[in-house]
């Protein structure tokens, strides 16, 4: 293909209304052309064809039916696409896979972040049970997706994730992601004593660093006193941001107290 042909194809995709963000990776053609090619294509081409459907902003019923035929090729992408183009049908398939065997559950969780935010709340309990192992033992990549899903639910409670965070059988990496998820909880102030306990017993500087970010908007004298006690311990740490974040927290708390005192005097 010459550069002129490449350039012409690009503008044909633009004029057709397709998403060209991944132009050069997605295949050319409309829905019908892609479906016709699929039947006699090799496995790699079939995979590329399914993924190319991400360039469409909407699809017709025939194409949706095509995507709903889960044949073992790009099943996760198929589910993500169905959730994109017909969320009600996508949620039906999501429920079907989540209630299936371990391989089907993998497909559901791999695609879970494609569920629009407005629909995620009803899956909060299921995702909690997933990370705690009620559905079986899955790898950290899937648990990470579940934690990010949980993070975006409106009723996330920090208390629901502490047991997972404290469990040292979980990897450092996934516990760090758990701490990141806790950062989105709106009820963190209710659990100050638990946060102080975790600060005093934390075995990972990486998680501790994430924790200083999580607690940055939780104003508490107990946390402040704990930071004052811990700063000397981490003064020479390679993670210099731990101390920097703790000191910044103390400064913000002090500035707020001085402002409120001045306002009270007036």
Tab-separated table of C-alpha atoms in Angstrom:
chain	number	residue	atom	x	y	z
A	1	UNK	CA	0.000	0.000	0.000
A	2	UNK	CA	1.416	3.381	-0.998
A	3	UNK	CA	1.312	6.381	1.311
A	4	UNK	CA	-1.317	7.994	-0.937
A	5	UNK	CA	-3.530	4.899	-0.605
A	6	UNK	CA	-2.977	4.831	3.161
A	7	UNK	CA	-3.939	8.511	3.375
A	8	UNK	CA	-7.012	8.004	1.177
A	9	UNK	CA	-8.173	5.081	3.295
A	10	UNK	CA	-7.773	7.184	6.414
A	11	UNK	CA	-10.114	9.882	5.140
A	12	UNK	CA	-12.599	7.265	3.920
A	13	UNK	CA	-12.719	5.945	7.497
A	14	UNK	CA	-13.200	9.503	8.805
A	15	UNK	CA	-16.001	10.212	6.323
A	16	UNK	CA	-17.680	6.928	7.297
A	17	UNK	CA	-17.820	8.172	10.903
A	18	UNK	CA	-15.494	5.543	12.348
A	19	UNK	CA	-13.186	6.069	15.318
A	20	UNK	CA	-9.735	6.574	13.788
A	21	UNK	CA	-7.815	6.769	17.062
A	22	UNK	CA	-6.386	3.294	16.396
A	23	UNK	CA	-6.174	3.742	12.608
A	24	UNK	CA	-3.447	1.491	11.263
A	25	UNK	CA	-4.213	-1.204	13.840
A	26	UNK	CA	-7.853	-1.796	12.948
A	27	UNK	CA	-8.783	-3.365	9.626
A	28	UNK	CA	-10.472	-1.412	6.847
A	29	UNK	CA	-14.058	-1.969	5.848
A	30	UNK	CA	-17.616	-1.680	7.101
A	31	UNK	CA	-19.553	-4.147	9.245
A	32	UNK	CA	-20.826	-6.269	6.366
A	33	UNK	CA	-17.403	-6.522	4.736
A	34	UNK	CA	-15.818	-7.620	8.004
A	35	UNK	CA	-18.482	-10.243	8.700
A	36	UNK	CA	-18.111	-11.665	5.176
A	37	UNK	CA	-14.348	-12.009	5.642
A	38	UNK	CA	-14.726	-13.686	9.029
A	39	UNK	CA	-16.151	-16.988	7.790
A	40	UNK	CA	-13.079	-18.101	5.842
A	41	UNK	CA	-10.396	-16.211	7.749
A	42	UNK	CA	-7.591	-17.753	9.817
A	43	UNK	CA	-7.591	-17.396	13.607
A	44	UNK	CA	-5.378	-14.299	13.695
A	45	UNK	CA	-7.469	-12.514	11.081
A	46	UNK	CA	-10.667	-13.477	12.894
A	47	UNK	CA	-9.258	-11.962	16.066
A	48	UNK	CA	-8.379	-8.758	14.204
A	49	UNK	CA	-11.846	-8.596	12.677
A	50	UNK	CA	-13.555	-8.782	16.077
A	51	UNK	CA	-11.273	-6.106	17.518
A	52	UNK	CA	-11.907	-3.867	14.497
A	53	UNK	CA	-15.526	-3.526	15.597
A	54	UNK	CA	-14.294	-1.151	18.316
A	55	UNK	CA	-13.909	1.529	15.615
A	56	UNK	CA	-17.675	1.668	15.043
A	57	UNK	CA	-19.751	4.137	17.027
A	58	UNK	CA	-22.905	2.100	16.441
A	59	UNK	CA	-23.771	-1.130	14.624
A	60	UNK	CA	-26.887	-2.678	13.066
A	61	UNK	CA	-28.763	-5.699	14.467
A	62	UNK	CA	-27.091	-8.190	12.151
A	63	UNK	CA	-23.649	-7.131	13.369
A	64	UNK	CA	-24.804	-7.300	16.993
A	65	UNK	CA	-26.052	-10.852	16.427
A	66	UNK	CA	-22.678	-11.682	14.898
A	67	UNK	CA	-20.886	-10.447	18.021
A	68	UNK	CA	-23.265	-12.429	20.242
A	69	UNK	CA	-22.019	-15.674	18.708
A	70	UNK	CA	-19.332	-16.538	21.263
A	71	UNK	CA	-17.143	-19.011	19.398
A	72	UNK	CA	-14.050	-18.905	21.600
A	73	UNK	CA	-12.324	-16.219	19.541
A	74	UNK	CA	-11.946	-12.879	21.355
A	75	UNK	CA	-14.788	-13.675	23.766
A	76	UNK	CA	-13.727	-10.852	26.093
A	77	UNK	CA	-13.679	-8.344	23.229
A	78	UNK	CA	-17.085	-9.603	22.078
A	79	UNK	CA	-18.541	-8.986	25.548
A	80	UNK	CA	-16.919	-5.536	25.740
A	81	UNK	CA	-18.370	-4.645	22.339
A	82	UNK	CA	-21.868	-5.855	23.216
A	83	UNK	CA	-21.727	-3.750	26.403
A	84	UNK	CA	-20.733	-0.799	24.225
A	85	UNK	CA	-23.468	-1.174	21.617
A	86	UNK	CA	-26.367	-2.680	23.638
A	87	UNK	CA	-25.792	-2.424	27.364
A	88	UNK	CA	-28.903	-4.384	28.364
A	89	UNK	CA	-27.921	-7.354	26.218
A	90	UNK	CA	-24.324	-6.954	27.377
A	91	UNK	CA	-25.381	-7.188	31.020
A	92	UNK	CA	-27.372	-10.339	30.249
A	93	UNK	CA	-24.231	-11.955	28.853
A	94	UNK	CA	-22.158	-10.582	31.752
A	95	UNK	CA	-24.519	-12.225	34.261
A	96	UNK	CA	-24.440	-15.456	32.264
A	97	UNK	CA	-20.649	-15.621	32.306
A	98	UNK	CA	-20.285	-14.516	35.939
A	99	UNK	CA	-22.620	-17.304	37.026
A	100	UNK	CA	-20.688	-19.904	35.000
A	101	UNK	CA	-17.505	-21.887	35.530
A	102	UNK	CA	-14.084	-20.378	36.256
A	103	UNK	CA	-13.257	-19.774	32.575
A	104	UNK	CA	-16.548	-17.971	32.056
A	105	UNK	CA	-16.038	-15.912	35.204
A	106	UNK	CA	-12.666	-14.830	33.801
A	107	UNK	CA	-14.387	-13.522	30.675
A	108	UNK	CA	-16.880	-11.536	32.755
A	109	UNK	CA	-14.269	-9.939	35.026
A	110	UNK	CA	-11.915	-9.199	32.108
A	111	UNK	CA	-14.750	-7.190	30.544
A	112	UNK	CA	-16.200	-5.675	33.726
A	113	UNK	CA	-14.686	-2.211	33.270
A	114	UNK	CA	-16.734	-1.846	30.075
A	115	UNK	CA	-19.911	-1.733	32.170
A	116	UNK	CA	-21.069	1.917	32.369
A	117	UNK	CA	-20.709	3.470	35.823
A	118	UNK	CA	-24.456	3.843	36.298
A	119	UNK	CA	-24.898	0.045	36.216
A	120	UNK	CA	-21.991	-0.962	38.441
A	121	UNK	CA	-23.595	-0.555	41.863
A	122	UNK	CA	-25.707	-3.704	41.510
A	123	UNK	CA	-22.510	-5.755	41.107
A	124	UNK	CA	-20.721	-4.354	44.173
A	125	UNK	CA	-21.322	-7.377	46.412
A	126	UNK	CA	-20.421	-9.844	43.651
A	127	UNK	CA	-17.125	-8.120	42.994
A	128	UNK	CA	-16.312	-8.067	46.705
A	129	UNK	CA	-16.963	-11.794	46.885
A	130	UNK	CA	-14.766	-12.260	43.824
A	131	UNK	CA	-11.690	-10.564	45.304
A	132	UNK	CA	-12.147	-12.485	48.567
A	133	UNK	CA	-12.069	-15.779	46.698
A	134	UNK	CA	-15.694	-16.900	46.935
A	135	UNK	CA	-15.700	-17.751	43.225
A	136	UNK	CA	-12.312	-19.433	43.204
A	137	UNK	CA	-8.648	-18.488	43.099
A	138	UNK	CA	-7.898	-16.004	40.319
A	139	UNK	CA	-4.760	-14.068	39.401
A	140	UNK	CA	-3.905	-10.512	40.401
A	141	UNK	CA	-4.740	-9.042	36.996
A	142	UNK	CA	-8.367	-10.081	37.396
A	143	UNK	CA	-8.479	-9.001	41.049
A	144	UNK	CA	-7.064	-5.630	39.986
A	145	UNK	CA	-9.871	-5.152	37.469
A	146	UNK	CA	-12.406	-6.083	40.152
A	147	UNK	CA	-10.871	-3.590	42.605
A	148	UNK	CA	-10.945	-0.808	40.011
A	149	UNK	CA	-14.575	-1.712	39.328
A	150	UNK	CA	-15.364	-1.556	43.059
A	151	UNK	CA	-13.587	1.789	43.326
A	152	UNK	CA	-16.094	3.365	40.945
A	153	UNK	CA	-19.210	2.317	42.868
A	154	UNK	CA	-21.049	5.000	44.829
A	155	UNK	CA	-21.471	3.060	48.079
A	156	UNK	CA	-17.907	1.824	48.380
A	157	UNK	CA	-17.010	1.503	52.046
A	158	UNK	CA	-13.389	1.452	53.178
A	159	UNK	CA	-14.415	-1.096	55.798
A	160	UNK	CA	-15.275	-3.635	53.114
A	161	UNK	CA	-11.676	-3.747	51.849
A	162	UNK	CA	-9.591	-3.715	55.032
A	163	UNK	CA	-9.544	-7.506	55.421
A	164	UNK	CA	-8.218	-7.868	51.868
A	165	UNK	CA	-5.614	-5.152	52.480
A	166	UNK	CA	-4.400	-6.695	55.735
A	167	UNK	CA	-4.128	-10.213	54.337
A	168	UNK	CA	-0.403	-10.614	53.743
A	169	UNK	CA	-1.007	-13.705	51.646
A	170	UNK	CA	-2.111	-11.254	48.959
A	171	UNK	CA	0.736	-9.826	46.897
A	172	UNK	CA	2.187	-6.413	47.647
A	173	UNK	CA	1.080	-5.196	44.236
A	174	UNK	CA	-2.585	-6.138	44.640
A	175	UNK	CA	-2.679	-4.780	48.210
A	176	UNK	CA	-1.357	-1.488	46.838
A	177	UNK	CA	-4.197	-1.455	44.310
A	178	UNK	CA	-6.588	-2.176	47.174
A	179	UNK	CA	-5.287	0.879	49.019
A	180	UNK	CA	-5.811	2.924	45.853
A	181	UNK	CA	-9.411	1.689	45.705
A	182	UNK	CA	-9.964	2.588	49.366
A	183	UNK	CA	-8.948	6.134	48.456
A	184	UNK	CA	-12.289	6.602	46.653
A	185	UNK	CA	-14.381	5.640	49.708
A	186	UNK	CA	-16.421	8.482	51.164
A	187	UNK	CA	-16.496	7.062	54.679
A	188	UNK	CA	-12.761	6.976	55.419
A	189	UNK	CA	-13.129	9.295	58.419
A	190	UNK	CA	-15.226	6.617	60.183
A	191	UNK	CA	-12.236	4.284	60.122
A	192	UNK	CA	-9.454	6.530	61.442
A	193	UNK	CA	-8.537	4.064	64.207
A	194	UNK	CA	-8.180	1.265	61.641
A	195	UNK	CA	-6.023	3.466	59.427
A	196	UNK	CA	-3.785	4.301	62.397
A	197	UNK	CA	-3.439	0.602	63.207
A	198	UNK	CA	-2.458	-0.151	59.598
A	199	UNK	CA	0.027	2.735	59.541
A	200	UNK	CA	1.756	1.380	62.636
A	201	UNK	CA	1.976	-2.180	61.321
A	202	UNK	CA	2.537	-1.580	57.595
A	203	UNK	CA	5.108	-3.967	56.122
A	204	UNK	CA	5.428	-2.336	52.676
A	205	UNK	CA	6.752	1.109	51.843
A	206	UNK	CA	5.009	1.013	48.459
A	207	UNK	CA	1.639	0.473	50.103
A	208	UNK	CA	2.468	3.038	52.777
A	209	UNK	CA	3.211	5.615	50.081
A	210	UNK	CA	-0.165	4.913	48.463
A	211	UNK	CA	-1.739	5.181	51.898
A	212	UNK	CA	-0.386	8.702	52.424
A	213	UNK	CA	-2.182	9.657	49.211
A	214	UNK	CA	-5.375	7.883	50.310
A	215	UNK	CA	-5.374	9.762	53.639
A	216	UNK	CA	-4.503	13.174	52.200
A	217	UNK	CA	-8.128	14.370	52.483
A	218	UNK	CA	-8.871	12.721	55.843
A	219	UNK	CA	-8.302	15.366	58.508
A	220	UNK	CA	-7.579	13.741	61.850
A	221	UNK	CA	-5.388	14.521	64.833
A	222	UNK	CA	-4.836	10.785	65.334
A	223	UNK	CA	-3.373	10.447	61.859
A	224	UNK	CA	-1.299	13.584	62.426
A	225	UNK	CA	0.208	12.210	65.636
A	226	UNK	CA	0.920	8.894	63.931
A	227	UNK	CA	2.704	10.679	61.095
A	228	UNK	CA	4.825	12.631	63.580
A	229	UNK	CA	5.874	9.339	65.147
A	230	UNK	CA	6.599	7.652	61.797
A	231	UNK	CA	8.520	10.434	60.031
A	232	UNK	CA	11.842	9.666	61.800
A	233	UNK	CA	11.457	5.977	60.918
A	234	UNK	CA	11.191	6.719	57.182
A	235	UNK	CA	13.465	9.754	57.075
A	236	UNK	CA	16.153	7.873	55.141
A	237	UNK	CA	13.813	5.761	53.043
A	238	UNK	CA	14.388	5.472	49.299
A	239	UNK	CA	10.705	6.366	48.991
A	240	UNK	CA	11.297	9.976	49.979
A	241	UNK	CA	7.714	10.860	49.040
A	242	UNK	CA	6.469	9.013	52.132
A	243	UNK	CA	7.963	11.636	54.434
A	244	UNK	CA	7.151	14.462	52.034
A	245	UNK	CA	3.478	13.476	51.940
A	246	UNK	CA	3.342	13.111	55.720
A	247	UNK	CA	4.937	16.520	56.230
A	248	UNK	CA	2.565	18.084	53.686
A	249	UNK	CA	-0.373	16.563	55.557
A	250	UNK	CA	0.831	18.030	58.858
A	251	UNK	CA	1.344	21.458	57.281
A	252	UNK	CA	-2.149	21.471	55.756
A	253	UNK	CA	-3.683	20.464	59.068
A	254	UNK	CA	-1.751	23.155	60.918
A	255	UNK	CA	-2.683	25.839	58.363
A	256	UNK	CA	-6.357	24.825	58.619
A	257	UNK	CA	-6.309	25.002	62.410
A	258	UNK	CA	-4.697	28.456	62.315
A	259	UNK	CA	-7.282	29.670	59.783
A	260	UNK	CA	-10.196	28.339	61.857
A	261	UNK	CA	-8.698	29.901	65.034
A	262	UNK	CA	-8.406	33.303	63.320
A	263	UNK	CA	-11.961	33.023	61.980
A	264	UNK	CA	-13.205	32.127	65.474
A	265	UNK	CA	-11.455	35.174	66.977
A	266	UNK	CA	-13.136	37.475	64.450
